[in-house]
């Protein structure tokens, strides 16, 4: 099931999207959004007698993290290498504030404090229930679904600050979407799902989730051994190699096989 958050100009609603994705991750043009009563994270999936054509609605960030977006750094060996880093011996964890989250089509704002703004296309895991100390074998039980994230990073500030809060925490630095897919599980990603980023139509990242150093259950066990996870919290699982700069006027698209495509323009702040 694909769950989106959308608006038709009125208050935002959640909805279930019908139809299949084509080989490029684009939805069937005849796809319908069936509106839901409330947030399915809290009240389950309750269909309303209200349908819209997908092309007639504006999709919003499919989840509003109540507390946090947890980032994982250097979780693909080739990306760690391109940054001149060793592969970590345990997951490298950081936080992005929930105020950094934006939705599909929303602008990534280029802050004046940086001269080197990077895209990082990533698989995002959405947590479905409050949990702590989750054993890896039970990680699937706490997952609501999967979406696409762009861990936007001011690379110069990441280097100069050493810690990541400013470099990864600006407003608009966490595009999420276009929807949450609830029917996949960690095995699907361990077997390999292609993660691609296009900048202005050029392929710049082309990785596979099979190359995650720490897999999804391991990440959930690790993160939840440190901090309680709440429904709607998001874990960004790391970016494959090929990170690079974006400029004002660019358009960045992150695609993951089976999850669709997340597209955002870059604008001056
Ligand atoms: Mg990242």
Coordinates of C-alpha atoms and ligand atoms in Angstrom, one line a residue:
X1 CA 0.0 0.0 0.0
X2 CA 1.2 3.5 -0.9
X3 CA 0.2 6.1 1.7
X4 CA 0.6 9.8 0.8
X5 CA -0.2 13.1 2.4
X6 CA -1.8 15.6 0.1
X7 CA -3.8 18.7 -0.3
X8 CA -6.3 19.9 -2.8
X9 CA -6.0 23.4 -1.5
X10 CA -7.9 22.5 1.7
X11 CA -6.5 21.1 4.9
X12 CA -4.0 18.3 4.3
X13 CA -5.3 14.7 4.3
X14 CA -3.7 11.3 4.2
X15 CA -4.6 9.0 1.3
X16 CA -4.0 5.6 -0.3
X17 CA -2.7 5.7 -3.9
X18 CA -4.1 3.1 -6.3
X19 CA -2.3 1.9 -9.5
X20 CA 1.1 0.6 -10.3
X21 CA 4.5 2.3 -10.8
X22 CA 6.1 2.1 -14.3
X23 CA 9.7 1.0 -14.8
X24 CA 10.9 4.6 -14.2
X25 CA 9.0 4.7 -10.8
X26 CA 6.3 7.0 -12.1
X27 CA 2.7 6.3 -11.1
X28 CA 0.0 5.3 -13.5
X29 CA -1.4 8.5 -14.9
X30 CA -4.9 7.3 -14.0
X31 CA -3.9 6.7 -10.3
X32 CA -6.5 7.7 -7.7
X33 CA -5.9 8.9 -4.2
X34 CA -8.5 7.6 -1.7
X35 CA -8.6 9.9 1.3
X36 CA -8.2 8.5 4.8
X37 CA -9.8 9.6 8.1
X38 CA -6.9 10.8 10.2
X39 CA -3.3 9.8 10.3
X40 CA -2.9 6.1 9.6
X41 CA 0.1 6.0 11.9
X42 CA -2.3 6.6 14.8
X43 CA -5.7 5.4 13.7
X44 CA -5.0 2.8 11.1
X45 CA -6.2 2.9 7.5
X46 CA -9.8 4.1 7.5
X47 CA -11.0 4.9 4.0
X48 CA -13.2 7.9 3.4
X49 CA -15.8 8.2 0.6
X50 CA -13.6 10.7 -1.1
X51 CA -11.4 10.2 -4.2
X52 CA -9.2 12.4 -6.2
X53 CA -7.1 11.9 -9.3
X54 CA -3.4 11.8 -8.3
X55 CA -2.6 14.5 -10.9
X56 CA -5.2 16.8 -9.3
X57 CA -3.6 16.9 -5.8
X58 CA -0.4 18.3 -4.4
X59 CA 1.6 15.7 -2.5
X60 CA 3.1 16.8 0.8
X61 CA 5.8 15.2 3.0
X62 CA 4.2 11.8 3.7
X63 CA 5.2 11.9 7.3
X64 CA 5.8 14.7 9.8
X65 CA 8.4 13.3 12.3
X66 CA 7.1 14.2 15.7
X67 CA 10.5 14.1 17.3
X68 CA 13.4 13.3 15.0
X69 CA 15.1 12.3 11.7
X70 CA 18.0 10.0 12.5
X71 CA 20.7 10.1 9.9
X72 CA 23.3 7.3 9.3
X73 CA 26.6 8.4 7.9
X74 CA 29.1 6.4 5.8
X75 CA 26.8 3.3 5.4
X76 CA 28.0 2.5 1.8
X77 CA 31.7 1.6 1.5
X78 CA 32.2 3.4 -1.8
X79 CA 30.7 6.6 -0.4
X80 CA 32.9 6.4 2.7
X81 CA 35.9 6.0 0.4
X82 CA 35.0 9.0 -1.9
X83 CA 34.8 11.2 1.2
X84 CA 38.3 9.9 2.4
X85 CA 36.8 8.1 5.4
X86 CA 37.2 4.5 6.6
X87 CA 34.2 2.3 6.9
X88 CA 32.8 2.7 10.4
X89 CA 32.9 -0.3 12.8
X90 CA 29.5 0.7 14.1
X91 CA 26.8 2.9 12.7
X92 CA 27.6 6.6 12.6
X93 CA 24.5 8.4 13.9
X94 CA 23.4 12.0 13.7
X95 CA 20.2 13.9 14.0
X96 CA 18.4 16.2 11.6
X97 CA 15.7 18.4 13.1
X98 CA 12.1 17.7 12.1
X99 CA 11.9 21.3 10.9
X100 CA 14.3 20.3 8.0
X101 CA 11.6 18.1 6.5
X102 CA 9.9 19.2 3.2
X103 CA 7.8 17.4 0.7
X104 CA 8.0 16.5 -3.0
X105 CA 8.3 19.5 -5.2
X106 CA 9.1 21.8 -2.3
X107 CA 12.2 24.0 -2.8
X108 CA 15.5 23.2 -1.2
X109 CA 16.7 26.6 -0.1
X110 CA 20.4 27.3 -0.7
X111 CA 21.6 29.0 2.5
X112 CA 24.0 32.0 2.3
X113 CA 26.3 30.3 4.9
X114 CA 27.5 27.6 2.5
X115 CA 29.3 27.5 -0.8
X116 CA 29.1 23.7 -1.3
X117 CA 25.5 22.3 -1.0
X118 CA 25.3 18.5 -1.7
X119 CA 22.5 16.1 -2.5
X120 CA 22.5 12.7 -0.8
X121 CA 19.9 10.3 -2.1
X122 CA 18.8 7.8 0.5
X123 CA 16.3 5.1 1.5
X124 CA 14.3 6.3 4.5
X125 CA 12.6 4.0 7.0
X126 CA 9.5 5.3 8.8
X127 CA 8.9 4.0 12.3
X128 CA 5.4 2.9 13.1
X129 CA 5.3 2.6 16.9
X130 CA 7.0 3.7 20.1
X131 CA 9.9 1.4 20.7
X132 CA 13.2 1.1 22.6
X133 CA 15.8 -1.7 22.6
X134 CA 14.3 -3.4 19.6
X135 CA 16.2 -6.7 18.8
X136 CA 17.2 -6.8 15.1
X137 CA 15.0 -9.9 14.7
X138 CA 12.0 -7.9 15.6
X139 CA 12.8 -4.7 13.7
X140 CA 10.1 -5.4 11.1
X141 CA 7.4 -5.1 13.8
X142 CA 8.2 -1.4 14.4
X143 CA 8.5 -0.3 10.7
X144 CA 5.5 1.6 9.2
X145 CA 7.0 1.7 5.8
X146 CA 9.6 3.2 3.4
X147 CA 10.1 6.4 1.5
X148 CA 12.8 8.3 -0.2
X149 CA 14.9 11.0 1.5
X150 CA 17.5 13.5 0.4
X151 CA 20.0 14.1 3.2
X152 CA 20.9 17.6 1.9
X153 CA 24.3 18.6 3.4
X154 CA 26.4 21.8 3.4
X155 CA 29.6 19.9 2.8
X156 CA 31.9 22.8 3.7
X157 CA 30.1 23.4 7.0
X158 CA 30.2 19.7 7.8
X159 CA 34.0 19.8 7.5
X160 CA 34.5 23.0 9.3
X161 CA 32.1 22.4 12.2
X162 CA 33.2 18.7 12.6
X163 CA 29.8 17.8 14.1
X164 CA 26.9 17.8 11.7
X165 CA 24.1 19.8 13.2
X166 CA 24.4 23.0 11.2
X167 CA 25.5 21.3 8.0
X168 CA 22.5 19.0 7.8
X169 CA 20.0 20.9 9.9
X170 CA 18.9 23.9 7.8
X171 CA 15.2 24.3 7.0
X172 CA 14.4 22.3 3.8
X173 CA 17.5 20.0 4.1
X174 CA 15.3 16.8 4.5
X175 CA 13.1 16.3 1.5
X176 CA 10.9 13.2 2.0
X177 CA 8.4 11.4 -0.3
X178 CA 6.7 11.1 -2.6
X179 CA 4.7 8.5 -0.4
X180 CA 5.3 5.7 2.1
X181 CA 5.3 2.1 0.7
X182 CA 4.2 -0.2 3.5
X183 CA 4.4 -3.6 1.6
X184 CA 8.2 -4.0 1.4
X185 CA 10.4 -5.4 4.1
X186 CA 14.1 -5.3 5.0
X187 CA 14.7 -8.5 2.9
X188 CA 13.6 -6.6 -0.2
X189 CA 16.3 -4.0 0.4
X190 CA 19.0 -6.5 1.5
X191 CA 18.4 -8.3 -1.9
X192 CA 19.1 -4.9 -3.6
X193 CA 16.9 -2.0 -4.6
X194 CA 18.5 0.5 -7.0
X195 CA 19.0 4.0 -5.5
X196 CA 19.6 6.7 -8.2
X197 CA 20.0 10.4 -8.1
X198 CA 19.6 12.6 -11.2
X199 CA 20.7 16.3 -11.2
X200 CA 19.1 18.2 -14.0
X201 CA 18.5 14.9 -15.7
X202 CA 22.0 13.6 -15.4
X203 CA 22.6 10.4 -13.5
X204 CA 25.0 11.2 -10.6
X205 CA 24.4 8.5 -8.0
X206 CA 23.6 4.8 -8.9
X207 CA 23.8 2.5 -5.9
X208 CA 22.0 -0.5 -4.5
X209 CA 20.6 -1.0 -1.0
X210 CA 22.3 -4.5 -1.0
X211 CA 25.5 -2.5 -0.4
X212 CA 24.3 -1.1 3.0
X213 CA 27.1 -1.8 5.5
X214 CA 24.6 -1.9 8.4
X215 CA 21.2 -3.3 7.2
X216 CA 17.9 -1.9 8.3
X217 CA 17.3 -4.3 11.3
X218 CA 20.8 -3.6 12.6
X219 CA 20.2 0.2 12.3
X220 CA 16.9 0.0 14.2
X221 CA 18.5 -2.1 16.9
X222 CA 21.4 0.3 17.2
X223 CA 19.4 3.5 17.2
X224 CA 16.7 2.2 19.5
X225 CA 19.4 1.1 22.0
X226 CA 20.3 4.8 22.3
X227 CA 17.0 6.6 22.0
X228 CA 13.3 5.8 22.1
X229 CA 11.8 5.9 18.6
X230 CA 8.3 7.4 18.2
X231 CA 5.7 6.8 15.5
X232 CA 6.7 8.9 12.5
X233 CA 10.4 9.1 13.3
X234 CA 12.5 8.6 10.3
X235 CA 15.9 6.8 9.8
X236 CA 17.9 7.8 6.8
X237 CA 20.0 4.8 5.9
X238 CA 23.0 6.6 4.2
X239 CA 23.9 7.6 0.7
X240 CA 25.7 5.6 -2.0
X241 CA 28.7 7.1 -3.8
X242 CA 28.5 10.0 -6.2
X243 CA 27.5 12.9 -3.9
X244 CA 28.1 16.3 -5.3
X245 CA 27.1 19.9 -5.5
X246 CA 23.8 21.5 -6.3
X247 CA 23.3 25.1 -7.4
X248 CA 20.4 27.5 -7.4
X249 CA 18.2 26.6 -10.4
X250 CA 19.0 22.9 -10.3
X251 CA 16.4 20.1 -10.0
X252 CA 17.4 17.0 -8.0
X253 CA 15.5 13.7 -8.3
X254 CA 16.1 10.7 -6.1
X255 CA 14.6 7.4 -7.2
X256 CA 14.4 4.0 -5.5
X257 CA 13.1 1.0 -7.3
X258 CA 9.6 0.3 -6.1
X259 CA 9.3 3.5 -4.1
X260 CA 9.1 6.1 -6.9
X261 CA 10.9 9.4 -7.4
X262 CA 11.4 12.4 -5.1
X263 CA 11.9 15.6 -7.0
X264 CA 12.9 19.0 -5.6
X265 CA 14.1 22.3 -7.1
X266 CA 17.0 24.3 -5.5
X267 CA 16.2 27.9 -4.9
X268 CA 18.0 30.9 -3.3
X269 CA 17.1 31.5 0.4
Ligands
LIG1 MG1 23.5 11.0 4.3

